[in-house]
Backbone as a printed PyTorch tensor [residue, N CA C, xyz], in Angstrom:
tensor([[[  50.0300, -174.1080,  -95.9150],
         [  48.2830, -173.9310,  -96.6250],
         [  48.3430, -173.5190,  -98.0870]],

        [[  47.3220, -173.9630,  -98.4980],
         [  47.0530, -174.3530, -100.0210],
         [  46.6650, -172.6890, -100.4330]],

        [[  47.1960, -172.7070, -101.3400],
         [  46.2740, -171.1360, -101.5940],
         [  46.2300, -170.8600, -103.5380]],

        [[  44.9690, -170.3170, -103.6650],
         [  44.6170, -170.3210, -105.3340],
         [  45.3720, -168.5700, -105.8490]],

        [[  46.1680, -168.4690, -106.8950],
         [  46.6000, -167.4810, -107.1200],
         [  45.4570, -167.0020, -108.0860]],

        [[  44.8470, -165.6250, -107.9630],
         [  44.4210, -165.0890, -108.6720],
         [  45.1750, -164.0490, -109.5500]],

        [[  45.9350, -163.7100, -109.2130],
         [  46.7130, -162.8910, -110.4410],
         [  48.5100, -163.8670, -110.3500]],

        [[  48.9450, -162.8830, -111.7360],
         [  50.1290, -163.4120, -111.3110],
         [  51.3610, -162.7640, -110.3140]],

        [[  52.2930, -163.8060, -109.7250],
         [  52.7330, -163.4980, -109.0720],
         [  54.3970, -164.1160, -109.4120]],

        [[  54.6510, -163.1270, -109.1230],
         [  56.4670, -163.4010, -109.9220],
         [  57.4110, -164.5480, -109.0290]],

        [[  57.3860, -164.6350, -107.8030],
         [  58.2490, -165.7980, -107.2610],
         [  57.1930, -167.3590, -107.0610]],

        [[  55.5110, -166.8120, -107.0630],
         [  54.9180, -167.8910, -106.4010],
         [  54.3770, -168.9210, -107.7020]],

        [[  53.8940, -168.1510, -109.6070],
         [  52.9220, -168.9270, -109.6860],
         [  52.2420, -168.5330, -110.8970]],

        [[  51.4570, -168.3760, -111.2830],
         [  50.9540, -167.5970, -111.8890],
         [  49.7510, -167.8650, -111.7300]],

        [[  48.6280, -166.8860, -112.4980],
         [  46.9650, -167.2290, -112.1810],
         [  46.6720, -168.1640, -112.0490]],

        [[  45.8480, -168.8060, -111.1110],
         [  45.1290, -170.1710, -111.1120],
         [  45.6480, -171.2140, -110.8070]],

        [[  46.9490, -170.9570, -110.8360],
         [  47.6420, -172.1830, -109.9670],
         [  47.6030, -172.1280, -108.5340]],

        [[  47.7460, -173.7170, -108.5090],
         [  47.4680, -173.6490, -106.3580],
         [  49.1860, -174.2770, -106.1370]],

        [[  49.1700, -173.4520, -105.0290],
         [  50.4890, -173.6150, -104.4650],
         [  50.4610, -173.4140, -102.9830]],

        [[  51.9110, -173.8930, -102.6160],
         [  51.7780, -173.8650, -101.1790],
         [  52.6890, -172.9830, -100.3970]],

        [[  52.2550, -172.3660,  -99.4680],
         [  53.0570, -171.4530,  -99.0350],
         [  52.7670, -171.8290,  -97.2890]],

        [[  53.7790, -171.1790,  -96.9660],
         [  53.3530, -171.4380,  -95.3800],
         [  52.3070, -169.9900,  -94.9090]],

        [[  51.4400, -170.3230,  -93.8230],
         [  50.6760, -169.7790,  -93.1980],
         [  50.7870, -168.0190,  -92.6880]],

        [[  51.9680, -167.7560,  -92.1360],
         [  52.3560, -166.6350,  -91.5210],
         [  52.3150, -165.7290,  -93.2350]],

        [[  52.6230, -166.6940,  -94.5500],
         [  53.0200, -165.8570,  -95.8520],
         [  51.6870, -165.7770,  -96.7480]],

        [[  50.7770, -166.7430,  -96.1540],
         [  49.3640, -166.3540,  -96.3550],
         [  48.7870, -165.5170,  -96.0840]],

        [[  48.7220, -165.2420,  -94.4440],
         [  47.9540, -164.6290,  -94.1700],
         [  47.8020, -163.0240,  -94.0230]],

        [[  49.3420, -163.0050,  -94.0220],
         [  50.0450, -161.8600,  -94.0930],
         [  50.3630, -160.6650,  -95.1690]],

        [[  50.2430, -161.5580,  -96.5070],
         [  51.0750, -160.7250,  -97.3530],
         [  49.9600, -161.4990,  -98.9250]],

        [[  49.6900, -162.8270,  -98.8150],
         [  49.1920, -163.2540, -100.1970],
         [  47.4840, -162.6610,  -99.6540]],

        [[  47.2650, -162.8680,  -98.8650],
         [  45.4350, -163.1180,  -98.4470],
         [  44.7480, -161.1610,  -98.5270]],

        [[  45.8840, -160.6090,  -97.4610],
         [  45.0690, -158.7410,  -97.6790],
         [  45.2830, -157.9720,  -99.0960]],

        [[  46.9910, -158.8200,  -99.7550],
         [  46.8340, -158.4020, -101.2950],
         [  45.9250, -158.9140, -102.0060]],

        [[  45.3050, -159.3850, -101.6820],
         [  44.2810, -160.3800, -102.6080],
         [  44.4640, -161.0210, -103.7730]],

        [[  46.1560, -161.2100, -103.6500],
         [  46.7750, -161.9960, -104.7650],
         [  46.3630, -163.1710, -105.0190]],

        [[  45.9260, -164.0490, -103.7930],
         [  45.3300, -165.1550, -103.7390],
         [  44.1520, -165.6200, -102.7120]],

        [[  43.4940, -167.4220, -102.3760],
         [  42.7520, -166.9790, -101.7770],
         [  42.7910, -168.3330, -101.5310]],

        [[  42.1670, -168.5710, -100.1780],
         [  42.8250, -170.2290,  -99.5500],
         [  42.0240, -171.2130, -100.4670]],

        [[  42.2920, -172.3370, -100.4850],
         [  41.9030, -173.6010, -101.5740],
         [  41.2010, -173.8400, -100.5610]],

        [[  40.1130, -174.0550, -100.5140],
         [  38.6550, -174.5150,  -99.9120],
         [  38.0710, -175.3690, -101.3460]],

        [[  37.3000, -176.1990, -100.4770],
         [  36.4130, -177.0920, -101.3590],
         [  35.3720, -175.9830, -102.7210]],

        [[  34.8920, -174.8480, -102.0890],
         [  34.1570, -174.1330, -103.0470],
         [  34.7970, -173.1060, -103.7410]],

        [[  36.7150, -172.8960, -103.5850],
         [  37.1060, -172.0830, -104.3320],
         [  37.8140, -173.0560, -104.9170]],

        [[  38.0650, -174.4630, -104.3430],
         [  38.4460, -174.8000, -105.7610],
         [  37.3870, -176.1170, -106.9730]],

        [[  36.3370, -175.5650, -106.7970],
         [  35.3430, -176.1930, -107.7750],
         [  35.0000, -174.8490, -108.4780]],

        [[  34.8140, -173.4200, -108.1010],
         [  34.7700, -172.0610, -109.3190],
         [  36.3880, -172.5070, -109.8350]],

        [[  37.3790, -172.6130, -109.6600],
         [  38.3130, -172.5410, -110.1770],
         [  38.3480, -173.6490, -111.4240]],

        [[  37.7210, -174.9170, -111.0490],
         [  37.9530, -175.6950, -111.9920],
         [  36.4380, -175.1890, -112.9240]],

        [[  35.4950, -174.7650, -112.6760],
         [  34.8580, -174.1730, -113.7400],
         [  35.3270, -172.7890, -114.4460]],

        [[  36.0650, -172.3000, -114.0140],
         [  36.7330, -170.6430, -114.6720],
         [  37.4960, -171.6890, -116.0900]],

        [[  38.2330, -172.4310, -115.5720],
         [  38.9060, -173.2690, -116.1160],
         [  38.4500, -173.8110, -116.9970]],

        [[  37.5730, -174.1930, -117.3760],
         [  36.6310, -174.8980, -117.9850],
         [  36.0380, -174.0940, -118.8790]],

        [[  35.1020, -172.8230, -118.7940],
         [  35.0020, -171.6810, -119.2040],
         [  36.0460, -171.4520, -120.1780]],

        [[  37.7940, -171.2470, -120.1400],
         [  38.3650, -170.6300, -120.1970],
         [  38.5400, -171.3790, -121.3130]],

        [[  38.7300, -172.9970, -121.6300],
         [  39.0130, -173.5620, -122.3520],
         [  37.9760, -173.7280, -123.4180]],

        [[  36.4090, -173.3110, -122.9020],
         [  35.8000, -173.0980, -124.3100],
         [  35.7890, -172.0000, -124.8130]],

        [[  36.2870, -170.4670, -124.3150],
         [  36.5600, -169.7850, -124.8660],
         [  37.4610, -169.6700, -125.7550]],

        [[  39.1070, -170.7950, -125.1830],
         [  39.5650, -171.1440, -126.5180],
         [  39.4950, -171.3900, -127.5920]],

        [[  39.1530, -172.3050, -127.2810],
         [  38.4390, -173.4540, -128.4490],
         [  37.7240, -173.0250, -129.7290]],

        [[  36.5930, -171.7210, -129.0850],
         [  36.0070, -170.9940, -130.1140],
         [  36.6010, -170.1240, -131.2500]],

        [[  37.6630, -169.4560, -129.7130],
         [  37.9520, -168.9330, -130.4850],
         [  39.6850, -169.2220, -131.8520]],

        [[  39.5250, -170.4890, -131.3120],
         [  40.2390, -171.3000, -132.3120],
         [  39.2300, -171.8000, -133.8860]],

        [[  38.2830, -172.1930, -133.4810],
         [  37.9500, -172.5760, -134.7750],
         [  37.2430, -171.8380, -135.2610]],

        [[  36.7920, -169.8510, -134.7670],
         [  36.4260, -169.1810, -135.3090],
         [  37.5080, -168.2310, -136.2050]],

        [[  38.6200, -167.8150, -135.4800],
         [  40.2970, -168.3460, -136.6750],
         [  40.3630, -169.3960, -137.9460]],

        [[  39.8650, -170.3170, -137.5930],
         [  39.9990, -171.0140, -138.9700],
         [  39.1810, -171.3520, -139.5190]],

        [[  38.1500, -170.7730, -139.2920],
         [  36.7740, -170.4460, -140.4170],
         [  37.6710, -169.1620, -141.5420]],

        [[  37.8890, -168.1690, -140.7700],
         [  37.9690, -167.0260, -141.4000],
         [  39.4910, -167.2770, -141.6550]],

        [[  40.3880, -167.8200, -141.5310],
         [  41.3100, -168.1200, -142.5340],
         [  40.7950, -169.4500, -143.8620]],

        [[  40.3510, -170.3150, -143.7090],
         [  39.4680, -171.1740, -144.6160],
         [  38.8120, -169.6940, -145.5460]],

        [[  38.1950, -168.9580, -145.1410],
         [  37.3640, -167.9110, -145.6430],
         [  38.2400, -166.6370, -146.9640]],

        [[  39.7240, -166.5940, -146.1480],
         [  40.3700, -165.9860, -146.6310],
         [  41.5930, -166.2600, -147.3770]],

        [[  41.2170, -167.5080, -147.7250],
         [  42.1620, -168.3370, -148.6460],
         [  41.3500, -168.4440, -150.0280]],

        [[  39.8740, -167.7060, -150.2670],
         [  39.3560, -168.2500, -150.8520],
         [  39.1720, -166.7670, -151.9570]],

        [[  38.9540, -165.7400, -150.9790],
         [  39.2790, -164.3120, -151.2410],
         [  40.6350, -163.5880, -151.9500]],

        [[  40.3070, -162.2560, -152.5280],
         [  41.3180, -162.3230, -153.5770],
         [  41.4560, -160.6580, -153.0400]],

        [[  42.2750, -159.6080, -152.6890],
         [  42.2210, -158.5280, -152.6540],
         [  43.0330, -157.6630, -153.4200]],

        [[  42.2190, -156.5550, -154.0620],
         [  43.2740, -155.6650, -154.9270],
         [  43.5590, -154.4120, -154.5470]],

        [[  45.1280, -154.1820, -154.2870],
         [  45.6980, -153.0350, -154.0670],
         [  45.8550, -151.8150, -155.2620]],

        [[  45.3950, -150.8580, -155.7710],
         [  45.6590, -149.8290, -156.5530],
         [  47.1010, -149.0020, -155.9040]],

        [[  47.9020, -148.4300, -156.5810],
         [  49.0870, -147.9640, -156.4900],
         [  49.9290, -146.9020, -157.9870]],

        [[  50.5430, -146.0960, -157.7780],
         [  50.3490, -144.7540, -158.5100],
         [  51.5990, -145.7540, -159.4170]],

        [[  52.1710, -145.7210, -160.6390],
         [  53.1860, -145.4690, -161.3500],
         [  53.5660, -144.9220, -161.3160]],

        [[  55.0840, -145.3350, -161.0930],
         [  56.0830, -143.8950, -161.8640],
         [  56.8870, -144.2990, -162.8230]],

        [[  57.8380, -144.1120, -163.1970],
         [  58.3830, -143.5910, -164.7730],
         [  58.3680, -145.0690, -164.9150]],

        [[  58.6920, -145.5210, -166.5600],
         [  58.8650, -146.8210, -167.1880],
         [  57.9650, -148.2720, -166.6250]],

        [[  56.9650, -147.4750, -166.0520],
         [  55.6570, -148.4210, -165.4240],
         [  55.6570, -149.6010, -164.2740]],

        [[  57.0340, -148.5570, -163.4040],
         [  57.0750, -149.2850, -161.7120],
         [  56.2340, -148.5480, -161.1080]],

        [[  55.9940, -149.1160, -160.0890],
         [  54.9800, -149.2630, -158.6530],
         [  55.6340, -147.8560, -158.0330]],

        [[  55.3820, -146.7810, -158.0440],
         [  55.5680, -145.7410, -157.3350],
         [  55.3850, -146.3270, -155.1770]],

        [[  56.2060, -146.5570, -155.0830],
         [  56.3850, -146.6650, -153.5360],
         [  56.3000, -147.9550, -153.4630]],

        [[  55.8850, -148.5290, -152.0530],
         [  55.2880, -149.9860, -151.8280],
         [  54.1300, -149.9350, -151.5200]],

        [[  53.4050, -151.5510, -151.0540],
         [  51.9460, -151.4910, -149.8310],
         [  51.7270, -152.0150, -149.2040]],

        [[  52.0580, -150.9240, -148.3300],
         [  51.7100, -151.7700, -146.6390],
         [  50.4770, -151.9130, -146.0110]],

        [[  50.8300, -153.5440, -144.7730],
         [  50.4770, -153.6550, -144.1790],
         [  48.2910, -152.6590, -144.2090]],

        [[  49.0120, -152.2000, -143.6550],
         [  47.5200, -150.7870, -143.5430],
         [  46.9520, -150.8110, -144.8400]],

        [[  47.4110, -150.4070, -145.4560],
         [  46.9890, -150.6910, -147.0620],
         [  45.8040, -151.3390, -147.2580]],

        [[  46.9100, -152.7880, -146.7020],
         [  45.8690, -154.4210, -147.2470],
         [  45.0180, -154.1450, -146.3280]],

        [[  45.2470, -153.9890, -145.2290],
         [  44.0230, -153.7460, -144.5450],
         [  42.8040, -153.3770, -144.4860]],

        [[  42.4390, -152.3800, -145.2100],
         [  42.0530, -151.0750, -145.1930],
         [  41.2890, -151.7180, -146.5860]],

        [[  42.0530, -152.3400, -148.0660],
         [  41.5480, -152.8040, -148.7670],
         [  40.5430, -154.0910, -148.2420]],

        [[  41.1250, -154.6560, -148.0720],
         [  40.2660, -156.4060, -147.2060],
         [  39.1600, -155.7760, -146.5270]],

        [[  39.0270, -154.5120, -145.7570],
         [  37.6420, -154.1270, -144.7850],
         [  37.0640, -153.8760, -146.2730]],

        [[  37.3110, -153.2140, -147.3110],
         [  36.8160, -152.0900, -148.5070],
         [  35.6980, -153.2520, -149.0820]],

        [[  36.6030, -154.1080, -149.8030],
         [  36.6170, -155.1510, -150.6360],
         [  35.4590, -156.3310, -150.1320]],

        [[  35.6200, -156.6660, -148.8880],
         [  34.9450, -158.1310, -148.5020],
         [  34.1190, -157.7750, -146.9340]],

        [[  34.3270, -156.5590, -146.5850],
         [  33.6420, -156.3390, -144.9800],
         [  34.6190, -157.1880, -144.1130]],

        [[  36.1210, -157.5050, -144.4170],
         [  36.1480, -158.3160, -143.6550],
         [  37.2030, -157.4670, -142.8630]],

        [[  37.8280, -157.0370, -141.1530],
         [  38.5050, -156.8520, -140.5170],
         [  39.4640, -157.7900, -139.9460]],

        [[  40.5950, -156.9810, -140.4870],
         [  41.8480, -157.5230, -139.9300],
         [  42.9400, -156.4070, -139.8020]],

        [[  43.4920, -156.5560, -138.4730],
         [  44.8710, -156.2010, -138.1900],
         [  45.9240, -155.7600, -138.8930]],

        [[  46.3050, -154.5420, -139.0980],
         [  47.6020, -154.2880, -139.5960],
         [  48.5600, -155.0640, -139.2350]],

        [[  48.6730, -155.3340, -137.7410],
         [  49.4020, -155.6160, -136.9540],
         [  49.5920, -157.5190, -137.1800]],

        [[  49.2110, -158.0010, -137.4440],
         [  48.6190, -159.5260, -138.1990],
         [  48.7540, -160.3230, -139.2250]],

        [[  49.0330, -159.0660, -140.2180],
         [  49.2340, -158.9700, -141.4280],
         [  51.1260, -159.2700, -141.7650]],

        [[  51.3220, -160.2730, -142.1350],
         [  52.8360, -160.6330, -141.9110],
         [  53.7030, -160.4400, -143.3820]],

        [[  54.2910, -159.2210, -143.9390],
         [  54.6910, -159.4710, -144.8030],
         [  56.0100, -159.9830, -145.2970]],

        [[  56.3310, -161.2050, -146.1440],
         [  57.7570, -161.2410, -146.1410],
         [  58.6970, -160.2580, -146.3500]],

        [[  58.2980, -159.2480, -147.6900],
         [  58.8730, -158.4620, -148.3780],
         [  58.1250, -157.4030, -148.6090]],

        [[  59.1130, -156.5520, -148.8800],
         [  57.8980, -155.3730, -149.1190],
         [  57.0400, -155.5240, -150.8110]],

        [[  55.6260, -154.9210, -151.0720],
         [  55.4790, -155.4360, -152.1440],
         [  55.6280, -154.0350, -153.8890]],

        [[  56.8930, -154.2440, -153.8730],
         [  57.0140, -153.0470, -154.5090],
         [  56.3890, -153.0580, -156.2710]],

        [[  56.1180, -154.3020, -156.5180],
         [  56.3060, -154.4430, -158.1370],
         [  54.4350, -154.8100, -158.2280]],

        [[  53.9170, -154.8480, -159.6010],
         [  52.6150, -154.8870, -159.6070],
         [  52.8100, -156.5330, -160.0830]],

        [[  51.6880, -157.1070, -159.3800],
         [  51.5950, -159.1510, -159.5580],
         [  50.4600, -159.3600, -158.5680]],

        [[  50.7990, -160.4830, -158.2630],
         [  49.7890, -160.7480, -157.2860],
         [  51.0300, -161.3950, -156.4300]],

        [[  50.5610, -161.6400, -155.0870],
         [  51.5230, -162.0660, -153.8430],
         [  50.7490, -162.5300, -152.9520]],

        [[  51.3940, -163.5530, -152.1690],
         [  50.7310, -164.3510, -151.2640],
         [  51.3220, -164.5910, -150.2620]],

        [[  50.2700, -163.5120, -149.3440],
         [  50.7620, -163.0180, -148.1090],
         [  50.0450, -163.4380, -146.6610]],

        [[  50.8540, -163.9000, -145.5520],
         [  50.1970, -164.6490, -144.5450],
         [  50.1590, -163.9270, -143.7010]],

        [[  48.5200, -164.1070, -142.8800],
         [  47.7680, -163.5290, -142.2630],
         [  47.5470, -164.1130, -140.4650]],

        [[  48.1490, -164.2360, -139.1850],
         [  48.3760, -164.1870, -138.4930],
         [  47.0110, -164.6120, -137.6650]],

        [[  46.5350, -164.7570, -137.1910],
         [  44.9650, -164.7280, -137.2080],
         [  44.5920, -165.8540, -135.5640]],

        [[  45.9940, -166.3680, -135.1050],
         [  45.3850, -166.8040, -133.5340],
         [  46.8130, -167.3640, -134.0630]],

        [[  47.2770, -167.6680, -132.4650],
         [  48.4670, -168.9850, -131.9270],
         [  49.0920, -169.9460, -133.0120]],

        [[  47.8100, -170.7490, -133.0150],
         [  48.1620, -171.6000, -134.0550],
         [  47.5550, -171.4050, -135.6180]],

        [[  46.9400, -170.4000, -135.8020],
         [  46.6500, -170.3340, -137.2660],
         [  46.9090, -169.1500, -137.9170]],

        [[  47.4340, -169.9650, -139.4010],
         [  47.9790, -168.7170, -140.1350],
         [  47.3440, -168.8470, -140.9690]],

        [[  46.7180, -167.7990, -141.6820],
         [  45.9450, -167.8670, -142.9910],
         [  46.6000, -166.8480, -144.4180]],

        [[  46.5250, -167.6770, -145.1260],
         [  47.0250, -166.5140, -146.4070],
         [  46.3920, -166.1870, -147.3190]],

        [[  46.2830, -164.8180, -148.0100],
         [  45.4230, -164.1260, -148.8850],
         [  46.0780, -163.8590, -149.8340]],

        [[  45.9820, -163.7530, -151.2480],
         [  46.1630, -163.2880, -152.3490],
         [  45.7940, -161.7240, -152.4790]],

        [[  47.2620, -161.2610, -152.3790],
         [  46.9560, -159.1810, -153.1680],
         [  47.8880, -159.1540, -154.2880]],

        [[  46.8950, -158.8830, -154.7140],
         [  46.8610, -157.9690, -156.2550],
         [  47.0910, -156.9080, -156.2210]],

        [[  48.4520, -156.7140, -156.9470],
         [  48.9100, -154.8520, -156.8330],
         [  48.5960, -154.6400, -158.5260]],

        [[  47.7060, -153.4080, -158.7000],
         [  47.5700, -152.8750, -160.1810],
         [  48.0650, -151.6600, -159.9790]],

        [[  47.7520, -150.9680, -161.1450],
         [  48.0750, -149.7330, -161.5900],
         [  46.8470, -148.6110, -161.2730]],

        [[  47.4720, -147.7930, -160.6380],
         [  46.1710, -147.0630, -160.3460],
         [  45.6350, -145.7390, -161.6650]]])
């Protein structure tokens, strides 16, 4: 019996997969627990439409991430820090501070977890920081650390 999985099942496959199982397993386990549905022509068509919709949404998210990456490349964010003795920076700039400064200065909301700092920003100056916007898109943002 062919079954379309509605949710991920460890031993069978992932959501949306078409799997072949015995009739007893389908009737007694998969169908009652709503793990999958029978692969009728209507359900197959619904699956096809659902996959097409998911592909469209994925393409739109990718395009939006590329547009945001291009927008970030043209922007510069200034973060002010207190200076310690000898003109050295007191502390370091975190991804949370960069995200807050980006929202305040440009109105672009970035998730602090997506900002990838290769090293901590402990000195004054300009730094290029990578921002992971999508699994396939990484943008670059110029962060200028100045004295408060």
